């Protein structure tokens, strides 16, 4: 949390220097890029934990729906899914937090460049949360199906498990 305060102080100092050197008109014209600097501030631990928990819970709920839709019998208890031949647990690291923030920043920039009205920009950013949850749940279900049908190592020791989020992130980015 100390780092968050230090980074905020640094950014406010940068804003002040920019305002001092270039004036109010330039500051006003570049306000959006200057505000993007706020994403350099790490979230306080308590807030970060709450965001991760929201993404983790939402991903687990979506995985449950996807398993039911696909006709896969899974017994759920919290973030744990017991399938016929193995158990998966959706860890906090599996919440998709990094791609969620990357999608938010990308949607803010894309909205700023491509959309005229504030409501269209807000709608674009609002779509990011469900998109990130669906992307993450699809990844979990895909890995579970591969582990069930091909090799259980897909869940523990595979390149697809470690790096499989990148192609899905790119797909989400296109959407």
mmCIF file of C-alpha atoms in Angstrom:
data_model
loop_
_atom_site.group_PDB
_atom_site.id
_atom_site.type_symbol
_atom_site.label_atom_id
_atom_site.label_comp_id
_atom_site.label_asym_id
_atom_site.label_seq_id
_atom_site.Cartn_x
_atom_site.Cartn_y
_atom_site.Cartn_z
ATOM 1 C CA UNK A 1 0.000 0.000 0.000
ATOM 2 C CA UNK A 2 2.967 2.308 0.557
ATOM 3 C CA UNK A 3 3.989 1.783 -3.043
ATOM 4 C CA UNK A 4 0.512 2.878 -4.196
ATOM 5 C CA UNK A 5 0.827 6.140 -2.261
ATOM 6 C CA UNK A 6 4.361 6.712 -3.560
ATOM 7 C CA UNK A 7 3.277 6.085 -7.170
ATOM 8 C CA UNK A 8 0.296 8.418 -6.794
ATOM 9 C CA UNK A 9 2.614 11.118 -5.464
ATOM 10 C CA UNK A 10 4.979 10.548 -8.400
ATOM 11 C CA UNK A 11 2.147 10.802 -10.949
ATOM 12 C CA UNK A 12 0.699 13.940 -9.370
ATOM 13 C CA UNK A 13 4.200 15.444 -9.425
ATOM 14 C CA UNK A 14 4.503 14.574 -13.122
ATOM 15 C CA UNK A 15 1.142 16.205 -13.774
ATOM 16 C CA UNK A 16 2.250 19.312 -11.909
ATOM 17 C CA UNK A 17 5.508 19.505 -13.869
ATOM 18 C CA UNK A 18 3.632 19.037 -17.131
ATOM 19 C CA UNK A 19 1.179 21.793 -16.171
ATOM 20 C CA UNK A 20 4.016 24.094 -15.143
ATOM 21 C CA UNK A 21 6.041 23.512 -18.327
ATOM 22 C CA UNK A 22 3.275 23.428 -20.953
ATOM 23 C CA UNK A 23 0.341 25.307 -19.456
ATOM 24 C CA UNK A 24 -3.322 24.647 -18.812
ATOM 25 C CA UNK A 25 -4.413 24.341 -22.461
ATOM 26 C CA UNK A 26 -1.894 21.581 -23.208
ATOM 27 C CA UNK A 27 -2.768 19.869 -19.930
ATOM 28 C CA UNK A 28 -6.458 19.906 -20.852
ATOM 29 C CA UNK A 29 -5.767 18.557 -24.360
ATOM 30 C CA UNK A 30 -3.653 15.690 -23.029
ATOM 31 C CA UNK A 31 -5.783 14.893 -19.995
ATOM 32 C CA UNK A 32 -6.741 11.376 -21.170
ATOM 33 C CA UNK A 33 -3.146 10.145 -21.640
ATOM 34 C CA UNK A 34 -2.187 11.797 -18.369
ATOM 35 C CA UNK A 35 -5.043 10.005 -16.602
ATOM 36 C CA UNK A 36 -3.863 6.694 -18.081
ATOM 37 C CA UNK A 37 -0.773 7.099 -15.921
ATOM 38 C CA UNK A 38 -3.028 6.181 -12.974
ATOM 39 C CA UNK A 39 -2.831 2.562 -14.138
ATOM 40 C CA UNK A 40 0.796 2.611 -13.001
ATOM 41 C CA UNK A 41 -0.450 2.676 -9.409
ATOM 42 C CA UNK A 42 -0.670 -0.809 -7.921
ATOM 43 C CA UNK A 43 -4.007 -1.529 -6.306
ATOM 44 C CA UNK A 44 -3.977 -1.765 -2.518
ATOM 45 C CA UNK A 45 -3.845 -5.405 -1.418
ATOM 46 C CA UNK A 46 -7.376 -5.447 0.023
ATOM 47 C CA UNK A 47 -8.896 -3.989 -3.137
ATOM 48 C CA UNK A 48 -6.837 -6.296 -5.370
ATOM 49 C CA UNK A 49 -7.990 -9.304 -3.338
ATOM 50 C CA UNK A 50 -11.623 -8.237 -3.777
ATOM 51 C CA UNK A 51 -11.234 -7.861 -7.557
ATOM 52 C CA UNK A 52 -9.519 -11.267 -7.767
ATOM 53 C CA UNK A 53 -12.271 -12.829 -5.659
ATOM 54 C CA UNK A 54 -14.959 -11.315 -7.910
ATOM 55 C CA UNK A 55 -13.247 -12.649 -11.039
ATOM 56 C CA UNK A 56 -12.576 -16.029 -9.401
ATOM 57 C CA UNK A 57 -16.188 -16.424 -8.217
ATOM 58 C CA UNK A 58 -17.615 -15.271 -11.551
ATOM 59 C CA UNK A 59 -15.322 -17.611 -13.467
ATOM 60 C CA UNK A 60 -16.361 -20.529 -11.238
ATOM 61 C CA UNK A 61 -20.051 -19.726 -11.788
ATOM 62 C CA UNK A 62 -19.506 -19.535 -15.552
ATOM 63 C CA UNK A 63 -17.507 -22.790 -15.560
ATOM 64 C CA UNK A 64 -20.423 -24.429 -13.741
ATOM 65 C CA UNK A 65 -22.848 -23.187 -16.402
ATOM 66 C CA UNK A 66 -20.546 -24.312 -19.219
ATOM 67 C CA UNK A 67 -20.120 -27.776 -17.703
ATOM 68 C CA UNK A 68 -23.913 -28.090 -17.399
ATOM 69 C CA UNK A 69 -24.441 -26.841 -20.942
ATOM 70 C CA UNK A 70 -21.903 -29.317 -22.310
ATOM 71 C CA UNK A 71 -23.443 -32.159 -20.297
ATOM 72 C CA UNK A 72 -20.320 -32.714 -18.210
ATOM 73 C CA UNK A 73 -21.111 -33.995 -14.737
ATOM 74 C CA UNK A 74 -19.152 -32.001 -12.179
ATOM 75 C CA UNK A 75 -19.765 -31.638 -8.467
ATOM 76 C CA UNK A 76 -19.015 -28.108 -7.368
ATOM 77 C CA UNK A 77 -18.045 -26.914 -3.921
ATOM 78 C CA UNK A 78 -16.941 -23.281 -3.959
ATOM 79 C CA UNK A 79 -14.047 -23.019 -6.382
ATOM 80 C CA UNK A 80 -13.540 -26.786 -6.567
ATOM 81 C CA UNK A 81 -14.990 -28.957 -9.322
ATOM 82 C CA UNK A 82 -14.900 -32.716 -8.984
ATOM 83 C CA UNK A 83 -15.107 -34.421 -12.338
ATOM 84 C CA UNK A 84 -15.156 -38.167 -12.979
ATOM 85 C CA UNK A 85 -11.386 -38.668 -12.976
ATOM 86 C CA UNK A 86 -9.865 -35.571 -11.353
ATOM 87 C CA UNK A 87 -10.536 -32.473 -9.282
ATOM 88 C CA UNK A 88 -9.854 -28.927 -10.422
ATOM 89 C CA UNK A 89 -9.574 -25.899 -8.189
ATOM 90 C CA UNK A 90 -9.805 -22.377 -9.555
ATOM 91 C CA UNK A 91 -6.949 -20.573 -7.851
ATOM 92 C CA UNK A 92 -6.668 -16.816 -7.441
ATOM 93 C CA UNK A 93 -3.933 -16.951 -10.071
ATOM 94 C CA UNK A 94 -6.535 -18.404 -12.454
ATOM 95 C CA UNK A 95 -8.849 -15.421 -12.068
ATOM 96 C CA UNK A 96 -7.641 -13.716 -15.250
ATOM 97 C CA UNK A 97 -6.750 -10.521 -13.401
ATOM 98 C CA UNK A 98 -3.884 -9.542 -15.718
ATOM 99 C CA UNK A 99 -5.859 -9.958 -18.915
ATOM 100 C CA UNK A 100 -8.814 -8.178 -17.263
ATOM 101 C CA UNK A 101 -6.739 -5.051 -16.616
ATOM 102 C CA UNK A 102 -5.111 -5.286 -20.045
ATOM 103 C CA UNK A 103 -8.578 -5.441 -21.645
ATOM 104 C CA UNK A 104 -9.756 -2.461 -19.588
ATOM 105 C CA UNK A 105 -6.784 -0.333 -20.642
ATOM 106 C CA UNK A 106 -7.146 -1.418 -24.262
ATOM 107 C CA UNK A 107 -10.878 -0.663 -24.294
ATOM 108 C CA UNK A 108 -10.265 2.769 -22.772
ATOM 109 C CA UNK A 109 -7.696 3.612 -25.445
ATOM 110 C CA UNK A 110 -9.782 2.144 -28.284
ATOM 111 C CA UNK A 111 -12.857 4.005 -27.072
ATOM 112 C CA UNK A 112 -10.910 7.251 -26.842
ATOM 113 C CA UNK A 113 -9.553 6.872 -30.372
ATOM 114 C CA UNK A 114 -12.560 5.385 -32.146
ATOM 115 C CA UNK A 115 -15.757 6.435 -30.378
ATOM 116 C CA UNK A 116 -17.327 9.865 -30.152
ATOM 117 C CA UNK A 117 -19.813 9.709 -27.279
ATOM 118 C CA UNK A 118 -19.090 9.047 -23.629
ATOM 119 C CA UNK A 119 -21.880 6.447 -23.400
ATOM 120 C CA UNK A 120 -20.400 4.404 -26.267
ATOM 121 C CA UNK A 121 -17.017 4.520 -24.542
ATOM 122 C CA UNK A 122 -18.576 3.523 -21.217
ATOM 123 C CA UNK A 123 -20.433 0.649 -22.897
ATOM 124 C CA UNK A 124 -17.203 -0.602 -24.453
ATOM 125 C CA UNK A 125 -15.461 -0.604 -21.071
ATOM 126 C CA UNK A 126 -18.488 -2.236 -19.397
ATOM 127 C CA UNK A 127 -18.355 -5.138 -21.864
ATOM 128 C CA UNK A 128 -14.845 -5.990 -20.656
ATOM 129 C CA UNK A 129 -15.886 -7.637 -17.363
ATOM 130 C CA UNK A 130 -18.259 -10.240 -18.854
ATOM 131 C CA UNK A 131 -15.850 -10.807 -21.744
ATOM 132 C CA UNK A 132 -12.935 -11.438 -19.356
ATOM 133 C CA UNK A 133 -15.047 -13.825 -17.275
ATOM 134 C CA UNK A 134 -16.254 -15.794 -20.309
ATOM 135 C CA UNK A 135 -12.704 -15.940 -21.700
ATOM 136 C CA UNK A 136 -11.324 -17.237 -18.428
ATOM 137 C CA UNK A 137 -14.105 -19.796 -17.934
ATOM 138 C CA UNK A 138 -13.653 -21.039 -21.510
ATOM 139 C CA UNK A 139 -9.964 -21.532 -20.850
ATOM 140 C CA UNK A 140 -10.672 -23.500 -17.662
ATOM 141 C CA UNK A 141 -13.281 -25.698 -19.349
ATOM 142 C CA UNK A 142 -11.032 -26.248 -22.375
ATOM 143 C CA UNK A 143 -8.136 -27.352 -20.181
ATOM 144 C CA UNK A 144 -10.448 -29.601 -18.154
ATOM 145 C CA UNK A 145 -11.764 -31.240 -21.332
ATOM 146 C CA UNK A 146 -8.249 -31.749 -22.677
ATOM 147 C CA UNK A 147 -7.186 -33.221 -19.339
ATOM 148 C CA UNK A 148 -10.196 -35.512 -19.287
ATOM 149 C CA UNK A 149 -10.053 -36.686 -22.899
ATOM 150 C CA UNK A 150 -6.353 -36.496 -23.802
ATOM 151 C CA UNK A 151 -3.916 -36.216 -20.910
ATOM 152 C CA UNK A 152 -4.323 -35.069 -17.284
ATOM 153 C CA UNK A 153 -1.006 -33.224 -17.583
ATOM 154 C CA UNK A 154 -2.835 -30.460 -19.468
ATOM 155 C CA UNK A 155 -4.024 -29.199 -16.074
ATOM 156 C CA UNK A 156 -0.692 -29.255 -14.327
ATOM 157 C CA UNK A 157 2.364 -29.294 -16.502
ATOM 158 C CA UNK A 158 1.592 -28.093 -19.980
ATOM 159 C CA UNK A 159 2.581 -25.098 -22.045
ATOM 160 C CA UNK A 160 -1.083 -24.644 -22.848
ATOM 161 C CA UNK A 161 -1.888 -24.260 -19.139
ATOM 162 C CA UNK A 162 0.943 -21.794 -18.593
ATOM 163 C CA UNK A 163 0.573 -19.770 -21.806
ATOM 164 C CA UNK A 164 -2.854 -20.652 -23.182
ATOM 165 C CA UNK A 165 -4.378 -17.418 -21.981
ATOM 166 C CA UNK A 166 -2.517 -15.368 -24.584
ATOM 167 C CA UNK A 167 -4.405 -16.646 -27.659
ATOM 168 C CA UNK A 168 -7.695 -16.290 -25.807
ATOM 169 C CA UNK A 169 -6.699 -12.780 -24.755
ATOM 170 C CA UNK A 170 -6.052 -11.901 -28.399
ATOM 171 C CA UNK A 171 -9.431 -13.358 -29.332
ATOM 172 C CA UNK A 172 -11.067 -11.262 -26.586
ATOM 173 C CA UNK A 173 -9.207 -8.240 -27.846
ATOM 174 C CA UNK A 174 -10.628 -8.769 -31.332
ATOM 175 C CA UNK A 175 -14.144 -9.128 -29.887
#
